[in-house]
Amino acid sequence: MEKIENIKKVENIDRLKIVVVGHVDHGKSTVIGRLLYDTHSLPQGTIDKVKRIAKETGKPFEYAYLLDAFEEEQKQGITIDTTQIQFQTEQREYVIIDAPGHKEFLKNMISGAANAEAAFLIIDAKEGVQEQSKRHAYILSLIGIKKVYVVLNKMDLVEYSKEVYDSVKKDMGEFLNTLNIKPIDYIPISAYYGENILEKSDKLDWFYGHSVIEAMDCIEKEKGLDKKPLRFPIQDVYKFDDRRIIAGRIEAGTLQVGDEITIYPEGKKTTVKTIEYWADRDKTEIVSAGQSVGITVSDEFFNKRGEVIALEDSKPLVSNSFRASIFWMGKNNLVKNKKYKIKLATREIEGELEEIIKVIDASNLDSSEQVQKITLNDVAEVVITTKEPVAFDQFSQSQVTGRFVIVDGYDVAGGGIITQAEEEKENKELVTFYKGALKARGDVFEEFYYNVEQFTVDKTEVSSNTYTVGDAIPIKGESYKYPKDFDILALRDQVAIQVRDGKINDMIPIQKYQYEGRPLINGRGFAIKVSSKEELKHFLKEYQSLDERREVAFLNKWMRFDTYRFVVFHNNYWVI
Ligand SMILES: Nc1nc2c(ncn2[C@@H]2O[C@H](COP(=O)(O)OP(=O)(O)OP(=O)(O)O)[C@@H](O)[C@H]2O)c(=O)[nH]1
Ligand SMILES: [Mg+2]
């Protein structure tokens, strides 16, 4: 239980996060380096050292090098990954995020690592608006960053000309208009020569707006995340003494001891019993957005990572399908009928691309509705389905529960924001038994093969049949053989299914199930080692209070693989 020490960390919520974006080489890192330099955020010794190294290696001094020095990461003078720099003006603290390349930028923006409130869009005044200036602007609009300053850099290269400034401003303004972004201002600067960074510049005396630092200090911080509907995604459940502590970070809203909460997607209702604390000085009965906490609740459900705690009158959306705007940066195309891992807040779940609505070229906003695949750097509108229902929000309502990333193999290959929930899709993955409204998922007809080429045991895809009362079921497969009469306890759905003479005879809620000595299997076709009413009671009780950590022990105690199932040899060409 050491982890509880970390539970009570409070973020400095007054800190403003700004992301710096723009086309390659337009001067993002130089602007940040100059900010650090002009605000004396770096010790003189470091500056001297960076200057000396530059000289020794025969390169001209670059302010961008200061970023690396600031992080003590000066590896060959290149920005390695996304850099987060903390510094302060007289007004307040900042985190400035530098995204060196297009890919890093995308990754950062969509994974929420950046989570920035405001953006500086840097444009080289001489080169003017370029492809990535537009792509980045598009993404800012997509993820809803509204506080944007356009910074026209390298004004020294155009003799600080007002005409050039006006013309680039017009170009960018037209594009931003189509995206519905209204920049707070367009600031002309020379990062390299420090013009209009800290103080107003004489060379730019025709410009009446703020310098970069003044502009930053003017950005109003978003307030009231704690007044929004409660969103508390569960990160982990710890067992501590005999208590179960639900840990996570309050992403929005406020939570108090005694609150009636609901845990989604299932909609389990309970009340907050305690808010845990480690040191006495942290003792509290109320926590809010930005705090990482541990709580206990009055009912002992099987809670797990990925569920979202909310209040019933402002609940999240729940479905196994949603519409989203996504960016794709995978080596392989995003295609239908392939399984991906979807990470949404703390939830990780298998998902698929269900439909491509359109693919958009973010640099000119052209869109096509006739495309069948999504390739590297595409932006698209799609429908995603997940294996099971998940809790989420529209991104415009709640950022953390409204965005997700798509993992292909081991790589984050894309991500996006949810624009709306789609109607729940019939689950194609699992065989479903139903009787009226009573539904149960089951994998009892899956086949297990020993792959003689790989020396591994594989499971085959399950068929998508559904069965109801009166239907005959395939009680014999290639790698399983069930008796003619038996009962299935579909624990996930808490439904019992009676099979008599190879047919579905009846389905009832598990609470009403009476043990009558017939063979029992679970929803995966494993025999349940229960041979009396008393044992059944123990078994169900243990299942109710099961937590992830004890799942394997539970299975080994109560289930047997090889009573009705076996493994068949198989290779890629034929099946014995
Ligand atoms: N003349 C002039 N050159 C500048 C100015 N600002 C940046 N540069 C130069 O432009 C080049 C690129 O600057 P960076 O700050 O590395 O650009 P960046 O946008 O961070 O580039 P990437 O991280 O590669 O996307 C460097 O050689 C800088 O010295 C400026 O105001 N005037
Ligand atoms: Mg850079």
XYZ file of C-alpha atoms and ligand atoms in Angstrom:
609
model
C 0.000 0.000 0.000
C 2.916 2.364 -0.565
C 1.092 3.846 -3.444
C -1.323 5.680 -1.237
C 1.471 8.109 -0.469
C 1.164 9.388 -3.985
C -2.552 9.626 -4.015
C -2.832 13.057 -2.549
C -0.945 15.163 -4.988
C -2.510 18.456 -5.864
C -1.549 20.131 -9.088
C -0.653 23.739 -9.203
C -3.824 24.810 -10.915
C -2.805 28.417 -11.441
C -0.113 27.386 -13.857
C -0.981 28.150 -17.473
C -0.053 25.670 -20.178
C 0.792 27.067 -23.595
C 1.708 24.982 -26.605
C 3.963 26.442 -29.287
C 3.140 25.188 -32.777
C 4.054 26.004 -36.366
C 5.793 24.860 -39.510
C 9.251 23.317 -39.275
C 12.076 25.859 -38.739
C 9.752 28.814 -38.306
C 11.355 29.424 -34.918
C 9.296 27.682 -32.230
C 12.281 26.634 -30.132
C 13.998 29.962 -30.635
C 10.971 31.837 -29.303
C 10.965 29.661 -26.181
C 14.740 29.889 -25.740
C 14.496 33.639 -25.993
C 11.696 33.723 -23.430
C 13.884 31.816 -20.973
C 16.819 34.088 -21.731
C 14.955 37.363 -21.427
C 13.171 36.370 -18.221
C 16.513 35.312 -16.695
C 15.155 31.838 -16.110
C 18.562 30.337 -16.779
C 21.674 30.860 -14.703
C 24.377 32.861 -16.535
C 26.703 29.882 -16.193
C 24.428 27.717 -18.316
C 24.148 30.367 -21.008
C 27.920 30.779 -21.120
C 28.365 27.038 -21.326
C 25.926 26.683 -24.225
C 27.636 29.544 -26.025
C 31.016 27.932 -25.475
C 29.877 24.534 -26.763
C 28.430 26.167 -29.866
C 31.700 27.939 -30.476
C 33.787 24.819 -29.927
C 31.698 22.793 -32.349
C 31.863 25.593 -34.874
C 28.139 26.242 -34.901
C 26.467 29.619 -34.482
C 24.784 30.037 -31.112
C 21.095 29.161 -31.159
C 18.566 30.139 -28.523
C 16.909 26.815 -29.223
C 19.913 25.133 -27.542
C 18.877 26.727 -24.283
C 15.818 24.527 -24.152
C 17.938 21.444 -24.130
C 20.314 22.927 -21.614
C 17.326 23.808 -19.530
C 16.432 20.160 -19.455
C 20.058 19.075 -19.286
C 19.415 17.101 -22.362
C 21.694 18.631 -24.881
C 22.206 15.632 -27.050
C 23.766 16.816 -30.321
C 21.814 20.007 -30.109
C 18.533 18.589 -31.344
C 15.201 18.524 -29.624
C 14.660 14.868 -28.772
C 11.016 14.706 -27.905
C 8.355 17.043 -26.806
C 9.779 19.422 -24.308
C 7.855 20.865 -21.409
C 9.401 23.928 -19.903
C 8.346 25.515 -16.663
C 9.155 29.098 -16.039
C 7.594 32.187 -14.577
C 7.014 35.830 -15.269
C 6.288 38.343 -12.550
C 2.602 37.516 -13.034
C 2.459 33.737 -12.800
C 3.886 30.334 -13.646
C 3.831 28.763 -17.092
C 4.402 25.447 -18.726
C 5.486 25.953 -22.324
C 5.292 22.971 -24.611
C 7.567 22.734 -27.600
C 6.662 20.174 -30.208
C 9.706 19.689 -32.411
C 8.140 17.741 -35.227
C 4.748 17.229 -36.728
C 4.430 13.717 -35.366
C 5.405 14.652 -31.822
C 2.993 17.512 -31.982
C 0.124 15.269 -33.010
C 0.954 12.664 -30.419
C 1.056 15.257 -27.752
C -2.085 17.062 -28.636
C -4.239 14.021 -28.935
C -2.920 12.027 -26.039
C -3.656 15.025 -23.892
C -0.093 15.114 -22.637
C -0.059 18.714 -23.713
C -3.455 19.545 -22.320
C -2.717 23.145 -23.183
C -5.134 25.981 -22.723
C -3.568 28.412 -25.144
C -1.366 28.285 -28.218
C 1.240 30.358 -30.002
C 1.181 29.647 -33.706
C 4.575 30.711 -35.054
C 4.890 31.776 -38.693
C 8.101 32.771 -40.431
C 7.229 36.208 -41.844
C 9.454 35.673 -44.850
C 8.175 32.217 -45.748
C 4.591 33.017 -44.895
C 1.816 30.497 -44.224
C 2.978 26.939 -44.941
C 1.326 23.548 -44.970
C 2.008 22.722 -41.334
C 0.937 26.178 -40.199
C -2.459 25.155 -41.529
C -2.450 21.582 -40.280
C -1.550 22.703 -36.798
C -4.207 25.385 -36.855
C -6.719 22.757 -37.916
C -5.820 20.569 -34.978
C -6.053 23.473 -32.562
C -9.565 24.071 -33.818
C -10.431 20.413 -33.577
C -9.387 20.030 -29.990
C -10.946 23.308 -29.073
C -8.007 25.507 -28.140
C -9.523 28.924 -28.660
C -6.939 31.197 -27.085
C -4.525 31.545 -29.946
C -1.869 34.145 -30.698
C -0.352 34.117 -34.144
C 3.293 35.117 -33.839
C 5.003 36.422 -36.983
C 8.631 35.604 -36.411
C 11.858 36.533 -38.225
C 10.637 40.065 -38.895
C 14.340 41.007 -39.131
C 14.494 39.100 -42.430
C 11.806 41.344 -43.935
C 13.136 44.650 -42.556
C 10.387 44.771 -39.960
C 7.987 45.614 -42.773
C 4.370 46.390 -41.919
C 3.342 45.415 -45.468
C 4.715 41.900 -45.071
C 3.039 41.645 -41.661
C -0.302 42.746 -43.121
C -0.092 40.306 -45.974
C 0.745 37.241 -43.824
C -1.908 38.296 -41.340
C -4.455 38.406 -44.144
C -3.474 34.952 -45.460
C -3.580 33.270 -42.096
C -6.702 35.174 -41.060
C -8.636 33.806 -44.019
C -7.717 30.229 -43.222
C -8.369 30.602 -39.505
C -11.736 32.121 -40.304
C -12.845 28.943 -42.035
C -11.863 27.067 -38.862
C -13.729 29.471 -36.667
C -10.574 30.489 -34.845
C -10.330 34.171 -34.030
C -6.799 34.828 -32.827
C -6.426 37.213 -29.907
C -3.775 39.054 -31.944
C -0.980 38.741 -34.508
C 2.332 39.648 -32.864
C 5.331 40.612 -35.046
C 8.686 39.619 -33.493
C 12.240 38.682 -34.121
C 12.989 35.852 -31.717
C 16.614 35.765 -32.677
C 17.206 39.450 -31.966
C 14.775 39.599 -29.089
C 12.504 42.190 -30.685
C 9.065 42.415 -29.101
C 9.645 39.427 -26.830
C 9.913 41.054 -23.421
C 9.472 44.693 -24.266
C 8.005 46.534 -27.189
C 10.437 47.054 -30.015
C 11.453 50.378 -31.564
C 11.929 48.594 -34.837
C 8.267 47.641 -34.782
C 6.923 51.022 -33.692
C 3.977 50.704 -36.118
C 2.633 47.822 -34.018
C 0.491 48.852 -31.076
C -0.243 45.454 -29.559
C 1.502 43.549 -26.781
C 4.930 41.980 -26.661
C 4.995 38.170 -26.323
C 5.403 38.227 -22.540
C 2.709 40.850 -22.081
C 0.406 38.805 -24.298
C 1.025 35.671 -22.220
C 0.226 37.447 -19.014
C -3.047 38.667 -20.540
C -4.387 35.191 -21.285
C -7.201 34.457 -18.920
C -7.074 31.098 -17.302
C -10.015 28.788 -17.709
C -11.907 28.717 -14.472
C -14.397 26.440 -12.922
C -13.303 22.918 -13.863
C -14.405 22.042 -10.341
C -17.888 23.378 -11.124
C -18.329 21.051 -14.073
C -20.048 17.650 -13.832
C -18.030 15.145 -11.805
C -15.720 12.882 -13.811
C -13.560 10.525 -11.779
C -12.021 7.784 -13.938
C -10.850 4.873 -11.792
C -7.134 4.298 -12.076
C -6.797 1.407 -9.692
C -8.491 -0.367 -6.821
C -6.248 -1.164 -3.858
C -7.007 -3.577 -1.135
C -5.859 -2.149 2.150
C -6.716 -3.879 5.442
C -10.223 -5.007 4.656
C -11.042 -1.883 2.725
C -11.020 -1.340 -0.986
C -9.666 2.012 -2.000
C -10.664 3.397 -5.351
C -7.875 5.608 -6.621
C -7.711 8.058 -9.477
C -7.688 11.675 -10.434
C -10.730 13.897 -10.309
C -10.767 15.269 -13.840
C -13.767 17.526 -13.378
C -16.237 18.464 -10.680
C -16.194 18.005 -6.943
C -16.682 14.975 -4.734
C -17.768 14.882 -1.095
C -18.154 12.249 1.573
C -21.805 11.177 1.517
C -22.309 11.914 -2.192
C -24.461 9.447 -4.068
C -22.377 8.378 -7.010
C -22.866 6.123 -9.995
C -20.131 4.029 -11.553
C -20.274 3.807 -15.352
C -20.600 2.113 -17.828
C -22.627 -0.319 -15.715
C -24.447 2.311 -13.690
C -23.758 0.841 -10.214
C -25.007 3.179 -7.506
C -23.340 3.725 -4.163
C -22.243 6.464 -1.756
C -18.847 7.888 -0.888
C -17.903 6.576 2.552
C -14.484 8.144 3.072
C -11.868 10.187 1.326
C -8.538 8.642 2.272
C -5.567 10.607 3.476
C -2.055 9.725 4.395
C -0.935 12.537 6.630
C -3.338 14.160 9.079
C -2.833 17.559 7.522
C -4.331 16.228 4.273
C -7.539 15.151 5.947
C -10.549 16.350 3.989
C -14.163 15.566 3.240
C -14.218 17.229 -0.157
C -11.970 16.993 -3.216
C -12.168 18.574 -6.632
C -10.801 18.726 -10.174
C -7.055 18.280 -10.459
C -6.672 16.236 -7.287
C -5.563 12.637 -7.173
C -7.447 10.833 -4.448
C -8.411 7.525 -2.936
C -11.955 6.936 -1.756
C -13.969 4.137 -0.241
C -17.619 3.497 -1.043
C -20.383 1.852 0.951
C -21.120 -1.027 -1.427
C -18.508 -3.605 -2.257
C -18.831 -3.959 -6.001
C -16.196 -5.381 -8.225
C -14.843 -2.028 -9.374
C -11.995 -1.813 -11.783
C -9.673 0.447 -13.686
C -11.379 2.197 -16.575
C -14.747 2.782 -14.975
C -15.905 6.358 -14.530
C -17.495 7.733 -11.376
C -20.078 10.459 -11.991
C -23.308 11.808 -10.583
C -26.509 10.493 -12.033
C -27.979 13.854 -13.050
C -24.954 14.694 -15.185
C -23.862 11.303 -16.358
C -21.432 10.446 -19.146
C -22.543 8.827 -22.398
C -22.429 5.038 -22.509
C -22.218 3.009 -25.699
C -19.994 0.617 -27.591
C -19.900 2.989 -30.541
C -19.072 6.629 -31.090
C -18.356 9.131 -33.829
C -15.000 10.850 -33.710
C -12.586 13.143 -35.483
C -9.252 11.403 -35.636
C -5.694 11.951 -36.837
C -3.734 9.017 -38.109
C 0.027 8.805 -37.865
C 0.482 5.055 -38.128
C 2.921 3.369 -40.496
C 0.125 0.999 -41.423
C -3.188 2.322 -42.654
C -6.188 2.399 -40.369
C -8.544 -0.192 -41.811
C -11.808 -1.937 -41.058
C -12.031 -5.472 -39.664
C -8.822 -5.135 -37.707
C -8.526 -5.019 -33.953
C -6.926 -2.030 -32.276
C -6.509 -1.068 -28.677
C -8.467 2.021 -27.707
C -7.326 4.008 -24.665
C -9.944 6.361 -23.323
C -9.165 8.090 -20.017
C -8.089 5.111 -17.855
C -9.952 2.534 -19.925
C -8.200 0.214 -22.373
C -10.390 -1.799 -24.670
C -10.349 -3.571 -27.983
C -11.979 -1.595 -30.778
C -12.501 -1.463 -34.506
C -12.999 1.053 -37.249
C -16.680 0.687 -38.092
C -17.173 3.373 -40.714
C -15.242 6.097 -42.528
C -17.479 9.117 -42.936
C -14.924 11.329 -44.634
C -11.217 11.993 -44.917
C -10.101 15.611 -44.775
C -6.945 17.237 -46.096
C -6.146 19.508 -43.186
C -3.969 21.829 -45.237
C -6.770 22.940 -47.553
C -9.845 21.440 -45.872
C -10.739 19.423 -48.984
C -12.665 16.363 -48.025
C -13.504 13.104 -49.666
C -16.302 10.732 -48.782
C -15.248 7.968 -51.139
C -12.203 6.742 -49.240
C -11.892 3.253 -47.853
C -8.729 3.614 -45.815
C -6.999 6.145 -43.661
C -3.313 6.725 -44.301
C -0.402 8.461 -42.583
C -1.160 12.069 -41.599
C -4.840 11.841 -42.553
C -7.501 13.580 -40.561
C -10.852 11.842 -40.744
C -14.346 11.559 -39.395
C -15.103 7.989 -38.400
C -17.238 5.686 -36.300
C -15.366 3.490 -33.823
C -16.888 0.518 -32.035
C -15.546 -1.064 -28.886
C -15.853 -4.639 -27.712
C -17.950 -3.633 -24.730
C -19.818 -0.457 -23.775
C -17.631 2.303 -22.371
C -18.326 5.586 -20.577
C -17.240 8.754 -22.382
C -18.253 12.318 -23.210
C -18.360 14.597 -26.189
C -14.981 16.264 -26.224
C -16.627 19.683 -26.181
C -18.242 18.750 -22.856
C -15.340 17.077 -21.136
C -11.836 16.835 -22.520
C -10.313 13.949 -20.602
C -13.265 11.618 -21.092
C -13.816 12.889 -24.628
C -10.556 11.932 -26.255
C -8.833 8.645 -26.969
C -5.802 7.172 -28.632
C -5.627 4.195 -30.961
C -2.840 1.687 -30.423
C -1.809 -0.534 -33.332
C 0.390 -3.331 -32.029
C 2.591 -1.475 -29.573
C 2.474 1.986 -31.145
C 0.180 4.885 -30.565
C -0.877 5.202 -34.177
C -3.645 7.725 -33.932
C -6.083 9.453 -31.749
C -9.018 11.681 -31.722
C -11.878 13.356 -30.052
C -15.406 12.101 -29.644
C -18.053 14.175 -31.351
C -21.115 12.095 -30.488
C -22.336 8.754 -29.208
C -23.678 6.290 -31.741
C -26.452 3.844 -31.091
C -25.219 0.726 -29.343
C -24.151 -1.869 -31.897
C -25.134 -5.470 -31.570
C -21.989 -7.164 -30.354
C -20.690 -9.274 -33.198
C -17.831 -10.666 -31.209
C -19.544 -12.921 -28.751
C -22.199 -15.522 -29.055
C -25.293 -14.173 -27.461
C -28.020 -16.060 -25.743
C -31.224 -14.159 -25.306
C -34.702 -14.528 -24.025
C -36.697 -11.327 -24.267
C -34.648 -8.631 -22.633
C -32.384 -11.128 -20.874
C -29.047 -11.297 -22.666
C -25.881 -13.237 -22.011
C -22.516 -13.205 -23.713
C -20.615 -16.413 -23.948
C -17.583 -17.925 -25.604
C -18.598 -21.525 -25.073
C -18.163 -22.433 -28.750
C -14.634 -21.105 -29.121
C -12.040 -23.574 -30.370
C -8.595 -24.103 -28.859
C -5.775 -25.222 -31.150
C -2.170 -26.133 -30.539
C -0.275 -24.446 -33.331
C 2.423 -26.926 -34.346
C 4.449 -24.286 -36.177
C 4.552 -21.713 -33.427
C 4.290 -24.079 -30.425
C 1.530 -21.898 -29.043
C -2.060 -22.453 -28.071
C -4.433 -20.277 -30.079
C -8.098 -19.551 -29.825
C -10.201 -19.124 -32.939
C -12.598 -16.279 -33.566
C -16.072 -17.015 -32.348
C -18.986 -17.181 -34.716
C -21.607 -14.510 -34.511
C -24.666 -16.704 -33.982
C -27.301 -15.873 -31.430
C -29.473 -18.453 -29.726
C -32.783 -18.227 -27.944
C -35.136 -20.639 -26.200
C -35.890 -23.636 -28.396
C -32.723 -23.321 -30.502
C -30.359 -26.252 -30.810
C -26.773 -25.336 -29.980
C -23.562 -26.974 -31.258
C -22.733 -29.000 -28.138
C -19.828 -30.670 -29.911
C -17.048 -28.779 -31.645
C -13.538 -29.636 -32.721
C -12.069 -28.917 -29.328
C -15.008 -29.286 -26.973
C -17.819 -31.671 -26.144
C -20.542 -30.710 -23.702
C -23.140 -33.101 -22.277
C -26.679 -33.016 -23.637
C -28.033 -31.582 -20.412
C -26.123 -28.896 -18.590
C -26.340 -25.340 -17.289
C -24.258 -22.333 -18.299
C -23.582 -19.639 -15.718
C -22.769 -16.533 -17.753
C -21.186 -14.688 -14.830
C -20.397 -11.445 -16.673
C -24.079 -10.926 -17.378
C -25.376 -12.734 -14.297
C -27.611 -15.013 -16.355
C -28.109 -18.778 -16.116
C -28.885 -20.767 -19.279
C -30.447 -24.225 -19.156
C -29.537 -26.629 -21.933
C -31.688 -29.743 -22.207
C -31.234 -32.324 -24.928
C -28.859 -29.992 -26.769
C -31.366 -27.149 -26.913
C -31.783 -23.924 -24.966
C -34.582 -24.695 -22.554
C -34.733 -21.554 -20.451
C -32.796 -18.484 -19.314
C -33.098 -16.876 -15.881
C -31.265 -14.267 -13.775
C -28.485 -15.977 -11.853
C -29.996 -15.055 -8.445
C -32.957 -17.325 -9.239
C -30.793 -20.254 -10.296
C -31.173 -23.455 -8.277
C -28.452 -26.082 -8.348
C -29.945 -29.474 -9.278
C -26.836 -31.557 -9.800
C -26.413 -30.977 -13.528
C -23.008 -30.248 -15.044
C -22.132 -26.569 -14.789
C -19.952 -24.524 -17.130
C -19.127 -20.857 -17.220
C -19.456 -18.510 -20.208
C -16.134 -19.691 -21.597
C -16.929 -23.376 -21.477
C -14.859 -24.258 -18.409
C -16.357 -26.682 -15.932
C -17.309 -25.071 -12.625
C -16.220 -27.233 -9.690
C -19.474 -27.028 -7.783
C -21.297 -30.120 -6.600
C -23.789 -28.871 -4.029
C -26.127 -25.975 -3.315
C -23.820 -24.903 -0.522
C -20.790 -24.819 -2.817
C -22.688 -22.840 -5.416
C -23.449 -20.208 -2.794
C -19.759 -19.919 -1.860
C -18.754 -19.761 -5.472
C -21.164 -16.942 -6.362
C -20.277 -15.005 -3.261
C -16.583 -15.197 -4.042
C -17.255 -14.078 -7.593
C -19.173 -11.021 -6.379
C -16.281 -9.756 -4.339
C -13.582 -10.756 -6.794
C -10.874 -8.271 -7.647
C -8.480 -8.396 -10.580
C -5.519 -9.471 -8.544
C -7.222 -12.601 -7.320
C -8.820 -13.571 -10.584
C -6.259 -16.245 -11.455
C -6.463 -17.843 -8.018
C -10.232 -17.799 -8.290
C -10.162 -19.517 -11.683
C -7.718 -22.171 -10.511
C -9.825 -22.879 -7.483
C -13.205 -23.102 -9.158
C -12.716 -23.835 -12.854
C -11.415 -26.756 -14.820
C -10.366 -26.372 -18.422
C -10.246 -29.959 -19.556
C -13.535 -31.385 -18.409
C -15.378 -30.546 -21.632
C -12.625 -28.799 -23.554
C -9.363 -30.018 -25.021
C -6.696 -28.673 -27.347
C -6.394 -29.892 -30.935
C -3.200 -29.845 -33.009
C -3.291 -27.435 -35.846
C -1.084 -25.646 -38.314
C -1.759 -22.888 -40.783
C -2.783 -25.265 -43.564
C -5.028 -27.850 -42.076
C -6.751 -28.964 -38.939
C -6.527 -32.574 -37.754
N 16.888 35.655 -38.743
C 16.186 35.009 -37.829
N 16.341 33.687 -37.679
C 15.612 33.074 -36.745
C 14.685 33.752 -35.940
N 14.104 32.857 -35.108
C 14.642 31.654 -35.408
N 15.539 31.778 -36.388
C 16.353 30.713 -36.964
O 15.526 29.778 -37.609
C 16.089 28.460 -37.459
C 15.035 27.540 -36.913
O 14.687 27.934 -35.606
P 14.092 26.922 -34.540
O 13.748 27.720 -33.360
O 14.989 25.759 -34.369
O 12.803 26.473 -35.325
P 11.710 25.407 -34.866
O 10.404 25.935 -35.335
O 11.848 25.104 -33.431
O 12.128 24.181 -35.758
P 11.733 22.610 -35.542
O 11.788 22.310 -34.094
O 12.772 21.885 -36.334
O 10.369 22.468 -36.140
C 17.267 28.609 -36.548
O 18.438 28.600 -37.304
C 17.062 29.949 -35.884
O 18.252 30.601 -35.529
C 14.554 35.152 -36.120
O 13.795 35.843 -35.453
N 15.326 35.729 -37.082
Mg 12.333 23.190 -32.453
